[in-house]
Amino acid sequence: MAAWPTVPLLINLGGSLLGFAATLTLIPAFTDHFLAARLFGEDLNKTSRRPVPEAQGVISGAVFLIILFCFIPVPFLRCFVEEQCAAFPHDEFVELIGSLLAICCMIFLGFADDVLNLRWRHKLLLPTMASLPLLMVYFTNFGNTTIVVPKPFRVLLGMHLDLGILYYVYMGMLAVFCTNAINILAGINGIEAGQSLVIAASIIIFNIVELNGDYQDDHIFSLYFMIPFFFTTLGLFYYNWYPSRVFVGDTFCYFAGMTFAVVGILGHFSKTMLLFFIPQVLNFLYSLPQLFHVIPCPRHRLPRLNPSTGKLEMSYSKFKTKSLSALGTSILKVVKILHVVDVRSGTDEDGEYTECNNMTLINFVIKLIGPTHERNLTLLLLLIQVLGSTIAFSIRYQLVRLFYDV
Amino acid sequence: MAAWPTVPLLINLGGSLLGFAATLTLIPAFTDHFLAARLFGEDLNKTSRRPVPEAQGVISGAVFLIILFCFIPVPFLRCFVEEQCAAFPHDEFVELIGSLLAICCMIFLGFADDVLNLRWRHKLLLPTMASLPLLMVYFTNFGNTTIVVPKPFRVLLGMHLDLGILYYVYMGMLAVFCTNAINILAGINGIEAGQSLVIAASIIIFNIVELNGDYQDDHIFSLYFMIPFFFTTLGLFYYNWYPSRVFVGDTFCYFAGMTFAVVGILGHFSKTMLLFFIPQVLNFLYSLPQLFHVIPCPRHRLPRLNPSTGKLEMSYSKFKTKSLSALGTSILKVVKILHVVDVRSGTDEDGEYTECNNMTLINFVIKLIGPTHERNLTLLLLLIQ
């Protein structure tokens, strides 16, 4: 069992705490610049229409980058100071720099999206472009595209399966998925930063547990990114928690998603990482009919404030009953029978219409527990995120025996 | 003499030509997005006040990054396809990725500056932050901080001099200097992109000449960056040339400056590169009194249009004679005697005032040849470059 690189980890932690302080300081310092640049939004669930600075993920992201830029030589100091390395570990150095390139590019493109309001197809293109350096680094460092087949499929596929170029497609898709999965579980104060904090904390715990395992280096690498990410996001969360004084923007969702994808891919634990995304996956599956526009999808799907009660209620998507395709009508029938979606019909001056609640996890929670205050709703969703991580750990360490030999 | 890596260079050229076409296509495609985001400026030297999209350097920069992202494995294909390498050249790979990190970060911070209008002290901080990865890569790859002393100084300092940490300060300053030097030689249509094209072409010619020399690898590395930079900037220049349909923004100046600094530092030819910056250095020295606010420095120092003649004339900095420091007054005396600055005095309702032309190379050229049409002025400055 190799020794933990205690000094680099402590320096990383120290830098991350500085990053926390820096983010706390810089966000209010730049508020005027953002308002002057018209980078602000309005909180649709508050009665006042005060402008709230947007895209603040760019600040926590920039602080994250600077911490890690300064940190770059630290894991390799032992090679210079104490001459403890046989040969300089260039491949580890390349992983570090390549990961920073992917994350830096993602923050940049994410900020460009927030500023220029790019279209939806760009939200799939941009993470793919930003993940290219990651794929190239993986190709040159490992090039390994063989997976271990889960037990139930070994009869069909054998012990190992070389996915070839499909492995790279999977890695590219991972970045696209993580960024957009966080982006669509959104809309109530503090949910985007909050869910990312829970996921990051879960990954950090997983990494620490695995530090005593066979793949120590992979998990140390992951910690070098997750610790600064956690603390810079914590600084952002301090202003984003209910009632939000700032909004994180698409920039943050891109930044978070790419950072998770990077540690999952280069740390070789992407399947475990996806286990921590269970609530995001459920939200994604539940949203599929609207994402593919089989059921009409409005611009915003967040819950709506009822000004008289001060609580959030489900938001609905309203459309003419006849405008729905055959597939859409069938889906509505099924979800209505299963009681997972609230479907109502009626007639108004335009003709027969149908309403269904916007199919997001947030609306589903309101469907189950009734109208809720925004702060409690966010807290509940974060609790669900924690629950998801707990289930993930039990799957990873218990149920895993059903699928792999550990 | 090693063989040229012909295939990677050709692929790089092909990708760069694609990048040229992409930049030409994407700039007009995003015009509406920029105008809606209020990222536009007004051409102060045109009579019409049509909004002109700003910060278009972000588009040519993004295209540049994508070309190079796709190009990353190409110089190393010989190791996979033909197994021609003894061991994988990780240090070369690290140089490539580290350089892209510095340039990507610089484009990002440059774009943030254009959007958020950061203050002047940030214009010094941002390039320093973006050059950190470059310094780290240099530290781990070479770590060599010893310079060969120029002949005149060898009596004093010996043949070699280890600058230690000063070498890293020099490299950091190089990035800051290149970015801002391009940024202050600005203000007339096409000058920022134009000067960068001339500098890039010069570096490319220098690299090609040196391909037969002892440091072939360094110059091949430089070409991998300069060729895509040249062609994406050419696409931008097409819309930025007089009369400008787009403005390049601080984003472009940051992007260009950092790319030049990167190839100069990791290619080990920073002194030669600075020689290609002679006009920028002259402009910088001429501007020093205003940059340090010894002489008052207005927000814009570009030449002014005379609407009746349609030509550009010098712009002036006007201030109360008494408000000038002793140093400022001395400087004004000297430059007046040397005839390098046009200094005039007078009295108006506020009291005694002094005017001097804004101390930029562009104004100086107008001083020498008289009021000039904007297009000819830019052409002349590119000729000087």
PDB file of C-alpha atoms in Angstrom, chain A residues 30 33-34 37-39 58 62 65-66 69-70 72-73 80 88 90-91 93-94 97-98 100-101 104-105 107-108 111-112 115-119 122 129 132-133 136-137 139-141, chain B residues 30 33-34 37-39 58 62 65-66 69-70 72-73 80 88 90-91 93-94 97-98 100-101 104-105 107-108 111-112 115-119 122 129 132-133 136-137 139-141:
ATOM      1  CA  PHE A  30     -18.167  42.251  -9.757  1.00  0.00           C
ATOM      2  CA  HIS A  33     -19.905  44.876 -13.963  1.00  0.00           C
ATOM      3  CA  PHE A  34     -22.440  42.123 -14.632  1.00  0.00           C
ATOM      4  CA  ALA A  37     -23.176  44.235 -19.116  1.00  0.00           C
ATOM      5  CA  ARG A  38     -26.872  43.336 -18.792  1.00  0.00           C
ATOM      6  CA  LEU A  39     -25.964  39.860 -17.579  1.00  0.00           C
ATOM      7  CA  VAL A  58     -17.755  32.259 -14.444  1.00  0.00           C
ATOM      8  CA  ALA A  62     -12.057  31.368 -12.950  1.00  0.00           C
ATOM      9  CA  LEU A  65      -8.689  27.573 -12.750  1.00  0.00           C
ATOM     10  CA  ILE A  66      -6.257  29.914 -11.009  1.00  0.00           C
ATOM     11  CA  PHE A  69      -2.796  26.671 -12.401  1.00  0.00           C
ATOM     12  CA  CYS A  70      -0.776  27.475  -9.295  1.00  0.00           C
ATOM     13  CA  ILE A  72       0.218  22.323 -11.364  1.00  0.00           C
ATOM     14  CA  PRO A  73       3.832  21.746 -10.217  1.00  0.00           C
ATOM     15  CA  PHE A  80      12.687  18.257  -8.240  1.00  0.00           C
ATOM     16  CA  PHE A  88       9.593  12.390 -14.655  1.00  0.00           C
ATOM     17  CA  HIS A  90       5.083  13.047 -17.972  1.00  0.00           C
ATOM     18  CA  ASP A  91       1.895  11.054 -18.502  1.00  0.00           C
ATOM     19  CA  PHE A  93       1.505  15.766 -15.999  1.00  0.00           C
ATOM     20  CA  VAL A  94      -0.265  15.512 -19.338  1.00  0.00           C
ATOM     21  CA  ILE A  97      -2.849  19.827 -18.098  1.00  0.00           C
ATOM     22  CA  GLY A  98      -5.227  18.123 -20.534  1.00  0.00           C
ATOM     23  CA  LEU A 100      -7.497  21.750 -17.197  1.00  0.00           C
ATOM     24  CA  LEU A 101      -7.676  22.475 -20.918  1.00  0.00           C
ATOM     25  CA  CYS A 104     -11.062  25.870 -19.161  1.00  0.00           C
ATOM     26  CA  CYS A 105     -12.495  25.531 -22.651  1.00  0.00           C
ATOM     27  CA  ILE A 107     -16.020  27.468 -18.834  1.00  0.00           C
ATOM     28  CA  PHE A 108     -15.153  29.723 -21.773  1.00  0.00           C
ATOM     29  CA  PHE A 111     -19.750  31.867 -20.597  1.00  0.00           C
ATOM     30  CA  ALA A 112     -20.050  32.587 -24.327  1.00  0.00           C
ATOM     31  CA  VAL A 115     -23.572  36.054 -23.036  1.00  0.00           C
ATOM     32  CA  LEU A 116     -24.638  35.271 -26.596  1.00  0.00           C
ATOM     33  CA  ASN A 117     -27.681  33.076 -25.843  1.00  0.00           C
ATOM     34  CA  LEU A 118     -26.688  30.325 -28.250  1.00  0.00           C
ATOM     35  CA  ARG A 119     -29.262  27.838 -29.475  1.00  0.00           C
ATOM     36  CA  HIS A 122     -25.064  24.414 -29.421  1.00  0.00           C
ATOM     37  CA  MET A 129     -15.790  20.366 -28.559  1.00  0.00           C
ATOM     38  CA  LEU A 132     -11.819  16.820 -27.468  1.00  0.00           C
ATOM     39  CA  PRO A 133      -8.562  17.480 -25.551  1.00  0.00           C
ATOM     40  CA  MET A 136      -6.874  13.062 -27.198  1.00  0.00           C
ATOM     41  CA  VAL A 137      -5.103  12.782 -23.849  1.00  0.00           C
ATOM     42  CA  PHE A 139      -5.898   8.234 -26.576  1.00  0.00           C
ATOM     43  CA  THR A 140      -2.220   9.023 -26.122  1.00  0.00           C
ATOM     44  CA  ASN A 141      -1.950   8.056 -22.449  1.00  0.00           C
TER      45      ASN A 141
ATOM     46  CA  PHE B  30     -23.415  35.299 -35.099  1.00  0.00           C
ATOM     47  CA  HIS B  33     -26.334  37.243 -31.176  1.00  0.00           C
ATOM     48  CA  PHE B  34     -23.660  39.861 -30.500  1.00  0.00           C
ATOM     49  CA  ALA B  37     -26.056  40.824 -26.213  1.00  0.00           C
ATOM     50  CA  ARG B  38     -25.176  44.509 -26.682  1.00  0.00           C
ATOM     51  CA  LEU B  39     -21.616  43.582 -27.629  1.00  0.00           C
ATOM     52  CA  VAL B  58     -13.737  35.348 -29.767  1.00  0.00           C
ATOM     53  CA  ALA B  62     -12.673  29.600 -30.849  1.00  0.00           C
ATOM     54  CA  LEU B  65      -8.828  26.277 -30.600  1.00  0.00           C
ATOM     55  CA  ILE B  66     -11.024  23.713 -32.329  1.00  0.00           C
ATOM     56  CA  PHE B  69      -7.819  20.398 -30.517  1.00  0.00           C
ATOM     57  CA  CYS B  70      -8.401  18.170 -33.530  1.00  0.00           C
ATOM     58  CA  ILE B  72      -3.389  17.391 -31.089  1.00  0.00           C
ATOM     59  CA  PRO B  73      -2.707  13.724 -31.964  1.00  0.00           C
ATOM     60  CA  PHE B  80       1.000   4.819 -33.136  1.00  0.00           C
ATOM     61  CA  PHE B  88       6.384   8.422 -26.568  1.00  0.00           C
ATOM     62  CA  HIS B  90       5.488  13.112 -23.617  1.00  0.00           C
ATOM     63  CA  ASP B  91       7.418  16.348 -23.175  1.00  0.00           C
ATOM     64  CA  PHE B  93       2.875  16.518 -25.993  1.00  0.00           C
ATOM     65  CA  VAL B  94       2.898  18.503 -22.757  1.00  0.00           C
ATOM     66  CA  ILE B  97      -1.353  20.932 -24.432  1.00  0.00           C
ATOM     67  CA  GLY B  98       0.154  23.485 -22.054  1.00  0.00           C
ATOM     68  CA  LEU B 100      -3.282  25.476 -25.741  1.00  0.00           C
ATOM     69  CA  LEU B 101      -4.236  25.878 -22.077  1.00  0.00           C
ATOM     70  CA  CYS B 104      -7.562  29.090 -24.258  1.00  0.00           C
ATOM     71  CA  CYS B 105      -7.460  30.742 -20.854  1.00  0.00           C
ATOM     72  CA  ILE B 107      -9.214  33.986 -24.975  1.00  0.00           C
ATOM     73  CA  PHE B 108     -11.630  33.256 -22.114  1.00  0.00           C
ATOM     74  CA  PHE B 111     -13.751  37.735 -23.726  1.00  0.00           C
ATOM     75  CA  ALA B 112     -14.712  38.269 -20.072  1.00  0.00           C
ATOM     76  CA  VAL B 115     -18.135  41.639 -21.803  1.00  0.00           C
ATOM     77  CA  LEU B 116     -17.609  42.941 -18.268  1.00  0.00           C
ATOM     78  CA  ASN B 117     -15.402  45.959 -19.078  1.00  0.00           C
ATOM     79  CA  LEU B 118     -12.782  45.169 -16.460  1.00  0.00           C
ATOM     80  CA  ARG B 119     -10.424  47.835 -15.213  1.00  0.00           C
ATOM     81  CA  HIS B 122      -6.948  43.692 -14.791  1.00  0.00           C
ATOM     82  CA  MET B 129      -2.739  34.440 -14.843  1.00  0.00           C
ATOM     83  CA  LEU B 132       0.931  30.485 -15.454  1.00  0.00           C
ATOM     84  CA  PRO B 133       0.426  27.115 -17.204  1.00  0.00           C
ATOM     85  CA  MET B 136       4.761  25.600 -15.176  1.00  0.00           C
ATOM     86  CA  VAL B 137       5.264  23.636 -18.387  1.00  0.00           C
ATOM     87  CA  PHE B 139       9.624  24.665 -15.446  1.00  0.00           C
ATOM     88  CA  THR B 140       8.930  20.962 -15.716  1.00  0.00           C
ATOM     89  CA  ASN B 141      10.113  20.492 -19.303  1.00  0.00           C
TER      90      ASN B 141
END
